[in-house]
PDB file of C-alpha atoms and ligand atoms in Angstrom:
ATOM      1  CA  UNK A 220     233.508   7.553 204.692  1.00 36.00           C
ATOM      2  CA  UNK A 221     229.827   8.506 203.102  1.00 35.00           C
ATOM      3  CA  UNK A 222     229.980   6.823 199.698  1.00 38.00           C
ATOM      4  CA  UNK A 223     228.217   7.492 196.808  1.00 35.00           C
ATOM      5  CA  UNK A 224     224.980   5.459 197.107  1.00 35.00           C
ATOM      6  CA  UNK A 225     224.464   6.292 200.495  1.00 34.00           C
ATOM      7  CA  UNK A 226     224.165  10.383 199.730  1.00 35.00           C
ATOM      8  CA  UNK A 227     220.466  10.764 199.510  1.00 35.00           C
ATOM      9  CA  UNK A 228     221.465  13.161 196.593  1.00 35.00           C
ATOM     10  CA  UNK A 229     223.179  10.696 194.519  1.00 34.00           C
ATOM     11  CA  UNK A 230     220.658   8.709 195.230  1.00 33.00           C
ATOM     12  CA  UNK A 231     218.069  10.016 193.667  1.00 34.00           C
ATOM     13  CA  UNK A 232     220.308  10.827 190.872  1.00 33.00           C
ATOM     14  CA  UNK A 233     221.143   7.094 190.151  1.00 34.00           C
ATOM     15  CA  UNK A 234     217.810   6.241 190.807  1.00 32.00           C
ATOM     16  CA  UNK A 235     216.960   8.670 187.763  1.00 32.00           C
ATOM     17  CA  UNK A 236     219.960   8.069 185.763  1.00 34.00           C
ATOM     18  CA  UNK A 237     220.647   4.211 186.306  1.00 35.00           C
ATOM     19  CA  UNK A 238     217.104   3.256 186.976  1.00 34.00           C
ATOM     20  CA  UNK A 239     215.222   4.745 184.156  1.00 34.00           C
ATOM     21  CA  UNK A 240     217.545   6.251 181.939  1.00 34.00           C
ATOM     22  CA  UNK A 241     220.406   3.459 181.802  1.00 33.00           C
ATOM     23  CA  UNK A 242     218.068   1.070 180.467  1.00 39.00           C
ATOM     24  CA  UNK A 243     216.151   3.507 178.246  1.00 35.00           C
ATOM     25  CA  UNK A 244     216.582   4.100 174.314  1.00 37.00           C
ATOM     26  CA  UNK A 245     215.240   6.826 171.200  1.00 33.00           C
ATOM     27  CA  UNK A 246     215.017   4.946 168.060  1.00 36.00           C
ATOM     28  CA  UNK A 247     217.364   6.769 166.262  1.00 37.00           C
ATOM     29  CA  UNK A 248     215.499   6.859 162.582  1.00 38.00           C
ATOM     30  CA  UNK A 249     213.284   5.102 160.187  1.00 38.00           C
ATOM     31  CA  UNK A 250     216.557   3.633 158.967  1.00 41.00           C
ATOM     32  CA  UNK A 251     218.785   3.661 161.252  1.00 45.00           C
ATOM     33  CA  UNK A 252     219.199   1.109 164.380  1.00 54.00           C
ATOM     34  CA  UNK A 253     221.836   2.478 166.912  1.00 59.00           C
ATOM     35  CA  UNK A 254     219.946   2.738 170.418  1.00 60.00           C
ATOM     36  CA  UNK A 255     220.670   5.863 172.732  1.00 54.00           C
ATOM     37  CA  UNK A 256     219.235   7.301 175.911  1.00 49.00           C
ATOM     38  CA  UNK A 257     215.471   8.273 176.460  1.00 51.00           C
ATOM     39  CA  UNK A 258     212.999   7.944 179.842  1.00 51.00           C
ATOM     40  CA  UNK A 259     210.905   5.748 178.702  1.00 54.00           C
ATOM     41  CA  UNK A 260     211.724   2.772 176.815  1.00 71.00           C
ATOM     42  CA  UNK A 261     214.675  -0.265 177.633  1.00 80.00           C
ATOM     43  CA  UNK A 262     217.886   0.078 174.938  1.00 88.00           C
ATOM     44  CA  UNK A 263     216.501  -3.394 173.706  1.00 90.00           C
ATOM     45  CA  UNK A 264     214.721  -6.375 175.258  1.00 88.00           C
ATOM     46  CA  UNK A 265     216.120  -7.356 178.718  1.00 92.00           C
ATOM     47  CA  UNK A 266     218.668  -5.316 178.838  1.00 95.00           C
ATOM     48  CA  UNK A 267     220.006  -5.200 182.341  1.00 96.00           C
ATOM     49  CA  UNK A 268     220.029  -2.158 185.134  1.00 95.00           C
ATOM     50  CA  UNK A 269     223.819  -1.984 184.731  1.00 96.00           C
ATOM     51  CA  UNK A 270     223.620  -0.530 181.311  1.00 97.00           C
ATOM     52  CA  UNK A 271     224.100   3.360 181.113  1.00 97.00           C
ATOM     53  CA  UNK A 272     223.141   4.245 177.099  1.00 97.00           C
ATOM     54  CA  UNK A 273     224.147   8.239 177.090  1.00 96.00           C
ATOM     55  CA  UNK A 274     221.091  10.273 176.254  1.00 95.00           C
ATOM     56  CA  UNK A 275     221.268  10.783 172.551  1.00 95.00           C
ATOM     57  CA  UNK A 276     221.520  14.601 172.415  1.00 96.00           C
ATOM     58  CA  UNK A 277     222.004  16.093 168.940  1.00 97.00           C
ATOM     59  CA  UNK A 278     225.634  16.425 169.247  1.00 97.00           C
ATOM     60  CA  UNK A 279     226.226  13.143 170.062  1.00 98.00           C
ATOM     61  CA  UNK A 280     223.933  11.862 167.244  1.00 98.00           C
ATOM     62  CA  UNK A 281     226.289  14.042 164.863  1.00 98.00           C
ATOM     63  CA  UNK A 282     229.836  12.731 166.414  1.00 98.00           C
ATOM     64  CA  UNK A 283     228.739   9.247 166.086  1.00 98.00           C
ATOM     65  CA  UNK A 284     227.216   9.518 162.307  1.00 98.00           C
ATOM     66  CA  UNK A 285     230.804  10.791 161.464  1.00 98.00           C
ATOM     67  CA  UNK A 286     232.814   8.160 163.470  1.00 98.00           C
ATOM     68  CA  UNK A 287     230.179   5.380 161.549  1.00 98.00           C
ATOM     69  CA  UNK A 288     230.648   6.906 158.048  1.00 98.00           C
ATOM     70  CA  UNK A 289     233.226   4.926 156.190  1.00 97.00           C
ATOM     71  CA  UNK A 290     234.317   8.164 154.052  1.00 97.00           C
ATOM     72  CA  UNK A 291     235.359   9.553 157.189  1.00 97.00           C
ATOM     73  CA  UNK A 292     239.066  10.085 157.044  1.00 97.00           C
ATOM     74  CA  UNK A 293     241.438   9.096 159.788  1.00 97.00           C
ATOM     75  CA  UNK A 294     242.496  12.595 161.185  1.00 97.00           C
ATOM     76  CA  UNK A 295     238.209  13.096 161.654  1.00 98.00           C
ATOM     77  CA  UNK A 296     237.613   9.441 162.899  1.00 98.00           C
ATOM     78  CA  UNK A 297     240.418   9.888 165.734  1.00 98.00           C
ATOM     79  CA  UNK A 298     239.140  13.560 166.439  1.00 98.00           C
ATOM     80  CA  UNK A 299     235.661  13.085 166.448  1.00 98.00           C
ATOM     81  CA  UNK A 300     236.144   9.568 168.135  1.00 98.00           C
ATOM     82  CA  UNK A 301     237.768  11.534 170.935  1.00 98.00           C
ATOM     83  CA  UNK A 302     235.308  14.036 171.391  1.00 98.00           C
ATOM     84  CA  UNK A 303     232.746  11.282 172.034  1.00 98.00           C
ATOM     85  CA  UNK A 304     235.411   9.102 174.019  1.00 98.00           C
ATOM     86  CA  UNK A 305     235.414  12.637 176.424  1.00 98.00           C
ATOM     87  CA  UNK A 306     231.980  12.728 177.133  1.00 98.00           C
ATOM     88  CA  UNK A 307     231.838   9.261 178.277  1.00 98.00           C
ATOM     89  CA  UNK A 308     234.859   9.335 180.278  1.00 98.00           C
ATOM     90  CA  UNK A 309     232.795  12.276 181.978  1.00 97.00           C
ATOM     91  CA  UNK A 310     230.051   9.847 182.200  1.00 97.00           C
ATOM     92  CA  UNK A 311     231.657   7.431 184.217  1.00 96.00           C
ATOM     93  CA  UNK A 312     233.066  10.080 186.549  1.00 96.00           C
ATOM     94  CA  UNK A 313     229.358  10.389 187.781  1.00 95.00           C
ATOM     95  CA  UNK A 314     229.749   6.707 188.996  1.00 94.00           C
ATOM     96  CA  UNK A 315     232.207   7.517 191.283  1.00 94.00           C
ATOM     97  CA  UNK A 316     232.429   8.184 195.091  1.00 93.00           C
ATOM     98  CA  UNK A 317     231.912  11.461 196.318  1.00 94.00           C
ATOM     99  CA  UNK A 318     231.098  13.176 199.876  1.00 95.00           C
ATOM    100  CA  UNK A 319     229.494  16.728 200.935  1.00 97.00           C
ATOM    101  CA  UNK A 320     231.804  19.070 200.777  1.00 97.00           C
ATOM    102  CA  UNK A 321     231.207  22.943 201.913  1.00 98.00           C
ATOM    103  CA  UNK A 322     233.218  25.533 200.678  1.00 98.00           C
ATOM    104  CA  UNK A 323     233.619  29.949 201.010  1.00 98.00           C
ATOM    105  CA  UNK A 324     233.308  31.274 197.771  1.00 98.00           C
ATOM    106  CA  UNK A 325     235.166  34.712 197.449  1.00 98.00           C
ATOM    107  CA  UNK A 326     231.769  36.255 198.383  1.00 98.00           C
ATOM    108  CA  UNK A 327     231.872  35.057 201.756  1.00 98.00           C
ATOM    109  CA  UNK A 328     229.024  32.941 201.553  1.00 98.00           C
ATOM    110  CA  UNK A 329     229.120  29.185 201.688  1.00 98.00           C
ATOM    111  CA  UNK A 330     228.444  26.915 199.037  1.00 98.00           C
ATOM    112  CA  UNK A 331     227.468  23.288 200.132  1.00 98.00           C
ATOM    113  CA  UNK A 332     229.090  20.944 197.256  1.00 97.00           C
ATOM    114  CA  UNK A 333     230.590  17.683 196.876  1.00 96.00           C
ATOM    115  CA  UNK A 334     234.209  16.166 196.893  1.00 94.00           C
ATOM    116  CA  UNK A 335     235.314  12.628 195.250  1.00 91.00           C
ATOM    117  CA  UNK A 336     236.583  10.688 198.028  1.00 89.00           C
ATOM    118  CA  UNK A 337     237.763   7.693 196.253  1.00 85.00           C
ATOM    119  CA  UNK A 338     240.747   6.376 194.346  1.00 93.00           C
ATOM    120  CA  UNK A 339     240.924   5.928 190.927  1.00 96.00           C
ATOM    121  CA  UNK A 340     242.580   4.037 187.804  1.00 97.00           C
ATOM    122  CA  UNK A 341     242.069   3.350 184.545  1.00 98.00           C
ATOM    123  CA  UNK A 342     242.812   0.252 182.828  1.00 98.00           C
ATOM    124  CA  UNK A 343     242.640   0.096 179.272  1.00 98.00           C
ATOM    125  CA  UNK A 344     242.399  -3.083 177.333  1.00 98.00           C
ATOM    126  CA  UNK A 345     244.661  -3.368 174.656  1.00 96.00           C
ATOM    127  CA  UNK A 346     244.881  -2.347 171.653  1.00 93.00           C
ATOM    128  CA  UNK A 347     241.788  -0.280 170.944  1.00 96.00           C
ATOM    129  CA  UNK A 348     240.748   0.575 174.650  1.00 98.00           C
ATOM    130  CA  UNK A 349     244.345   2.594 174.477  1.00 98.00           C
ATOM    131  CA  UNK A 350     242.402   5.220 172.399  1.00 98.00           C
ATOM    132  CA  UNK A 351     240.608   6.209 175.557  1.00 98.00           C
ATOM    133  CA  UNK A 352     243.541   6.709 177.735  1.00 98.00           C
ATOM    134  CA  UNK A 353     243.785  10.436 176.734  1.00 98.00           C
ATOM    135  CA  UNK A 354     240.738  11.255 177.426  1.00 98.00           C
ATOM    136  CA  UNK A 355     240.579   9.858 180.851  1.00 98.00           C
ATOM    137  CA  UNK A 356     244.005  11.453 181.455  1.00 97.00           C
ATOM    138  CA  UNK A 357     242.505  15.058 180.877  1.00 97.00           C
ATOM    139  CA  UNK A 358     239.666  14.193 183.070  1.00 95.00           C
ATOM    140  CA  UNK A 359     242.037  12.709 185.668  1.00 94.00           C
ATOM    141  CA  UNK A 360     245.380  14.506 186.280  1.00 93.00           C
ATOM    142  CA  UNK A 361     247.962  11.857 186.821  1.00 94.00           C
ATOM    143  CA  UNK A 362     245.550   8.983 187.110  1.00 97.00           C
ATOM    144  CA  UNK A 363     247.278   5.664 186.970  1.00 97.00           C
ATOM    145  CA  UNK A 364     246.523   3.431 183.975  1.00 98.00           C
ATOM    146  CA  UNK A 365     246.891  -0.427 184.173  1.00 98.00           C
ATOM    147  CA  UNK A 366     247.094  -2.460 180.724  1.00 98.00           C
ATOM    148  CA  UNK A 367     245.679  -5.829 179.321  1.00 98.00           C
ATOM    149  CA  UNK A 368     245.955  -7.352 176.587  1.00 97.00           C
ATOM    150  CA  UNK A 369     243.642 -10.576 176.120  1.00 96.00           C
ATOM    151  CA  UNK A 370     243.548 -12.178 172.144  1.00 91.00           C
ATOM    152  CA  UNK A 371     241.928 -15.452 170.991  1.00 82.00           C
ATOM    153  CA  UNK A 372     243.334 -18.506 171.635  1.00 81.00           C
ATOM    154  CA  UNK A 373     243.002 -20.319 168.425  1.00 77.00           C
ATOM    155  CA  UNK A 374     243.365 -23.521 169.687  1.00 80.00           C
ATOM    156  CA  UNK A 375     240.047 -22.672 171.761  1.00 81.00           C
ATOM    157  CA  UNK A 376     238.498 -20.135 170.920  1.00 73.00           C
ATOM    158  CA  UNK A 377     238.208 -18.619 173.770  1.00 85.00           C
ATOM    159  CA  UNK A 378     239.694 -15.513 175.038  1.00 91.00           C
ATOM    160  CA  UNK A 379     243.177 -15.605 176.455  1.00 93.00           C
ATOM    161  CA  UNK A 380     245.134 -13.011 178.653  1.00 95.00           C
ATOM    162  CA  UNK A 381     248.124 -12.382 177.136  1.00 95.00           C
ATOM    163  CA  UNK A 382     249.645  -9.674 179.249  1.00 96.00           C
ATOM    164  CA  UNK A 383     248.371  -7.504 182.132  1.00 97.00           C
ATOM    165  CA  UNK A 384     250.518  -4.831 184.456  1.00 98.00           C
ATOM    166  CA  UNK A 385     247.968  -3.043 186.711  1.00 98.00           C
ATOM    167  CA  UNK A 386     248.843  -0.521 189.680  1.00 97.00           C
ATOM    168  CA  UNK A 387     249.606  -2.645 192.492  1.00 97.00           C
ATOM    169  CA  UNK A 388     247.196  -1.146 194.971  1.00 97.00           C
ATOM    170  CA  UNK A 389     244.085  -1.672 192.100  1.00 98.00           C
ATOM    171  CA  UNK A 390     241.785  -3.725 194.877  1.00 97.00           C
ATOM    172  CA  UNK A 391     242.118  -0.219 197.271  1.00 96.00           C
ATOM    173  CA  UNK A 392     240.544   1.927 193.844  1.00 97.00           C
ATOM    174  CA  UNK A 393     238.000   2.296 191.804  1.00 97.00           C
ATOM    175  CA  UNK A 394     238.663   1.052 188.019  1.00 98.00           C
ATOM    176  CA  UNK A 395     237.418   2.589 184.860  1.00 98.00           C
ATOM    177  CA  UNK A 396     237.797  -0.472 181.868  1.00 98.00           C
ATOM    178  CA  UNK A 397     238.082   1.197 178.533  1.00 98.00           C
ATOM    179  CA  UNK A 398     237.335  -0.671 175.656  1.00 98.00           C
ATOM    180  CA  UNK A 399     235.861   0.889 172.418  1.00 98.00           C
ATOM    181  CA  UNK A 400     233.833  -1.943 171.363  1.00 97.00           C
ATOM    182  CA  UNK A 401     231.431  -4.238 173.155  1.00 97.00           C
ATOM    183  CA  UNK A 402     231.289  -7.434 170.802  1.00 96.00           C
ATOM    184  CA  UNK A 403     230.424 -10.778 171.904  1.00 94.00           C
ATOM    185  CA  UNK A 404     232.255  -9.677 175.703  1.00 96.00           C
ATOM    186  CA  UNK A 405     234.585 -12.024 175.631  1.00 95.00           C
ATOM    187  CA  UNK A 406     237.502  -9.531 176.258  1.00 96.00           C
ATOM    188  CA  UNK A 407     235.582  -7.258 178.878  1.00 97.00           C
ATOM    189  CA  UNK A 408     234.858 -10.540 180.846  1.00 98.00           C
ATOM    190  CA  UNK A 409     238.151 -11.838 180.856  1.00 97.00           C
ATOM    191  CA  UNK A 410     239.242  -8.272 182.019  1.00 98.00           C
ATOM    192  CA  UNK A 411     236.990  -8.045 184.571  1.00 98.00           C
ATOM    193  CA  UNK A 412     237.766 -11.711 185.698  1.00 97.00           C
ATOM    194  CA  UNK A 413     241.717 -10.566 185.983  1.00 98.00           C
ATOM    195  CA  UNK A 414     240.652  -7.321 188.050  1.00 98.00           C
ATOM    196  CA  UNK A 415     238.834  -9.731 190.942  1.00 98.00           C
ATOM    197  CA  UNK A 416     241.297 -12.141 191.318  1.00 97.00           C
ATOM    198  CA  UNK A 417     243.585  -8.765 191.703  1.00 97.00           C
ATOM    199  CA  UNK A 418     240.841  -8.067 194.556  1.00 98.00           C
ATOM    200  CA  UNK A 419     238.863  -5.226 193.048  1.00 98.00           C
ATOM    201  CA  UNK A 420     235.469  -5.804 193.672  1.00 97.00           C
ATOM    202  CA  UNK A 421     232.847  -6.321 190.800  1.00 97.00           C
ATOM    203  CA  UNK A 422     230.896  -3.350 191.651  1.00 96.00           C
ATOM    204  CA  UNK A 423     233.535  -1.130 191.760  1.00 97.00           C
ATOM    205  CA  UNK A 424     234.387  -1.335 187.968  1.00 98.00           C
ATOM    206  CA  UNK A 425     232.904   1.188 185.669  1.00 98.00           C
ATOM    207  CA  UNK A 426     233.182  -0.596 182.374  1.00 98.00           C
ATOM    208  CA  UNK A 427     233.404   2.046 179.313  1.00 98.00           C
ATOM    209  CA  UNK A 428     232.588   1.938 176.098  1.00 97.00           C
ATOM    210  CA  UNK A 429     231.503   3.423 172.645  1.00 98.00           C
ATOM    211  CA  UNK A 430     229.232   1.245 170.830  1.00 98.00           C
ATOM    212  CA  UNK A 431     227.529  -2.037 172.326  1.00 98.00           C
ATOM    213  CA  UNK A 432     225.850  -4.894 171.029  1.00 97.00           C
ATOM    214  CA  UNK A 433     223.145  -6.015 172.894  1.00 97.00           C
ATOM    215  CA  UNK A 434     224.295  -9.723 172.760  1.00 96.00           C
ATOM    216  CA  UNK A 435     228.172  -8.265 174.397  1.00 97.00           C
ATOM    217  CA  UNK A 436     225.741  -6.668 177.116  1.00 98.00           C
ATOM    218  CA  UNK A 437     224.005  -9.500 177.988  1.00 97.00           C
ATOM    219  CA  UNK A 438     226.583 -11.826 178.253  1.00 97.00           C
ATOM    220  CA  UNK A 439     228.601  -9.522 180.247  1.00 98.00           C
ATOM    221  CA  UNK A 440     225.933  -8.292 182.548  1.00 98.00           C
ATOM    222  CA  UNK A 441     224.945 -12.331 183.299  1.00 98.00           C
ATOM    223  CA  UNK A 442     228.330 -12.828 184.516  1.00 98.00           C
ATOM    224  CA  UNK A 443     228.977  -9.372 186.211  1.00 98.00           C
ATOM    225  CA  UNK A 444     225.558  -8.252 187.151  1.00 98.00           C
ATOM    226  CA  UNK A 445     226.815  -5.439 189.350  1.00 97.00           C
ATOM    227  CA  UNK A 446     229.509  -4.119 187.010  1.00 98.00           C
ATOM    228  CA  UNK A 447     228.263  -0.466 185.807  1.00 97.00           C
ATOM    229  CA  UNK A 448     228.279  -0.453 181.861  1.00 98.00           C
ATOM    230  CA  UNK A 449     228.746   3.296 179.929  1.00 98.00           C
ATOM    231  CA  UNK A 450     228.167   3.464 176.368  1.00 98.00           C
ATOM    232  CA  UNK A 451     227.699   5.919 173.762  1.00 98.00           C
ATOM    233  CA  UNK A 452     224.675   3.733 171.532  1.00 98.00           C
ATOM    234  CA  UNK A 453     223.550   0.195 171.725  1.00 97.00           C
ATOM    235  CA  UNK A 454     223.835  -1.663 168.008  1.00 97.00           C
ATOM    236  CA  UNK A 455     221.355  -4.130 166.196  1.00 95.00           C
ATOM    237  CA  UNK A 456     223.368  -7.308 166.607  1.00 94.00           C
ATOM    238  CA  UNK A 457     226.506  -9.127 165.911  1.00 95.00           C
ATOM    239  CA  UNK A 458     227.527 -10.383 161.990  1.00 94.00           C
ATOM    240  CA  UNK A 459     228.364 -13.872 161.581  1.00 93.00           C
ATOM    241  CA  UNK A 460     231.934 -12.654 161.765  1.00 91.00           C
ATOM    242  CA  UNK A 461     231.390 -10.819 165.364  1.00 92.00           C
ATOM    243  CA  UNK A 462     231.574  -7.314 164.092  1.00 94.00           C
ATOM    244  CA  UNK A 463     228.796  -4.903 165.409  1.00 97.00           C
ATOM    245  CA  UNK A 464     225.906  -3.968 163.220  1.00 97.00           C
ATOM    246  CA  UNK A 465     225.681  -1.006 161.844  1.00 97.00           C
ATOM    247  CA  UNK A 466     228.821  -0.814 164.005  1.00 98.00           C
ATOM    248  CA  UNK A 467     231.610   1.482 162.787  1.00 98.00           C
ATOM    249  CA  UNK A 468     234.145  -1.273 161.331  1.00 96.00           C
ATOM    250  CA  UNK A 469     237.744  -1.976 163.287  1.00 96.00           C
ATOM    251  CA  UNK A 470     237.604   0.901 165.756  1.00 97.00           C
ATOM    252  CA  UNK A 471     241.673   0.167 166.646  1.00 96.00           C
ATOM    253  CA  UNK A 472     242.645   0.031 162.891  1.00 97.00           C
ATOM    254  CA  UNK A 473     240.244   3.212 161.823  1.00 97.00           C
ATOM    255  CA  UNK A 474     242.109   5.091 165.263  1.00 97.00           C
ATOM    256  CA  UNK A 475     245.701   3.898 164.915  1.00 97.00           C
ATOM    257  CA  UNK A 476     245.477   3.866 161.013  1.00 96.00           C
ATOM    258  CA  UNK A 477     246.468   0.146 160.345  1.00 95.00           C
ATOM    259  CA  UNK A 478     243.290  -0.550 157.906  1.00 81.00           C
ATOM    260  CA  UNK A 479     244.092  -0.075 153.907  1.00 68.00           C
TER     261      UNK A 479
HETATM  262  N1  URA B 585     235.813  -4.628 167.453  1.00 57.46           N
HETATM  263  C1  URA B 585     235.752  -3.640 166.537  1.00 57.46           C
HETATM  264  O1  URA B 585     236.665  -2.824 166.419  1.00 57.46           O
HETATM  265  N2  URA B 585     234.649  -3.551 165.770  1.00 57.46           N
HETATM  266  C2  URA B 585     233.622  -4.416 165.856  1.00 57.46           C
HETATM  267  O2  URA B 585     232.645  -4.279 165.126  1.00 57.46           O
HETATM  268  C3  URA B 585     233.699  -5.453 166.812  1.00 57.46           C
HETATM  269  C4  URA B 585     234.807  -5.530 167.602  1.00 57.46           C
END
């Protein structure tokens, strides 16, 4: 089977896109700090190869200033949110296997494309990474979609897996993780750790996600440094109480309307 990175095509392309673009960023304002896609500079200091920051078109920079404004109301935060959740599900799509693939077109003449060739699932880490499920379920007709839930243990601090039912042939496929929010990491790592001991490999996790903060990326790229990260913008930094800055607040409670 050709795979992806051995296409000369795709190649080049993730050369392009994960080589200069991934790690690339347009400061977004005078006063504003969210980091998007541009060829020349990194999203922030040291920011790994792995990250993929979505080139901050217009449209996207007008999604994501409705999904951050707190006057938003919910119906708007869950549309909008879904809009951009779409365009990065179609993101990760591009990190996926595919193969030459000729076809006639009703002209008679043949047009040399490309097929996916691999297997696919989603896996969605609960609560707030359920948001993305529909979106990937548009993109992928009956794709199979695993679930984990992983909360603090307060007794140390540290994140705990609390539940976790994933397709049972998940090391044969490729897995797209969907969580909104990259934080501190501590979820997406413990996700990722329950995928490989389920036998998927590292590298064949597309991990995606909305907004980042650059310390989330960093720890999460240390541990999994060939784990493919999608996101929408890169934030500031993390508050004292872990939220991302500028952020957009609790993305599950804004989505499934359990804020005040
Ligand atoms: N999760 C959220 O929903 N928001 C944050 O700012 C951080 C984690």
């Amino acid at each position: 089977m050709v795979s992806f990175w051995s296409l000369p095509l795709f190649g080049a392309l993730h050369r392009c896109g994960a080589g200069s673009l991934l790690t690339t960023h347009l400061q977004s304002g005078p006063e504003s700090s969210a980091r998007s896609a541009s060829p020349s500079e990194p999203a922030f200091p040291d920011a790994p190869s792995t990250l993929h920051v979505m080139k901050s078109t217009m449209q996207l920079r007008g999604l994501m200033t409705i999904i951050r404004d707190r006057s938003t109301s919910r119906a708007d935060f869950v549309f909008y949110a879904d809009r951009v959740i779409r365009l990065l599900i179609e993101e990760g799509l591009n990190f996926l296997p595919f193969r030459e693939h000729t076809v006639i077109t009703p002209t008679d003449s043949s047009y040399e494309g490309l097929a996916f060739t691999g297997r696919v699932c989603g896996v969605s880490i609960m609560r707030a990474g359920e948001a993305m499920e529909k979106a990937l379920r548009e993109c992928c007709r009956s794709i199979r979609v695993g679930k984990i839930l992983i909360q603090r243990d307060e007794s140390t601090a540290q994140p705990k897996l609390f539940y976790a039912k994933l397709p049972p042939d998940i090391a044969d496929r490729h897995v797209l993780l969907l969580d909104p929010m990259l934080a501190t990491g501590g979820s997406a790592i413990k996700a990722v750790e329950v995928l490989i001991e389920q036998g998927v490999p590292e590298d064949r996790i597309i991990f995606i996600n909305l907004v980042a903060a650059p310390e989330g990326v960093l720890a999460f790229s240390k541990r999994f440094p060939h784990t493919h990260i999608i996101t929408a913008e890169v934030d500031d930094s993390l508050s004292t109480s872990k939220h991302i800055m500028p952020g957009l607040g609790d993305f599950g409670c804004r989505y499934f309307g359990t804020d005040e």
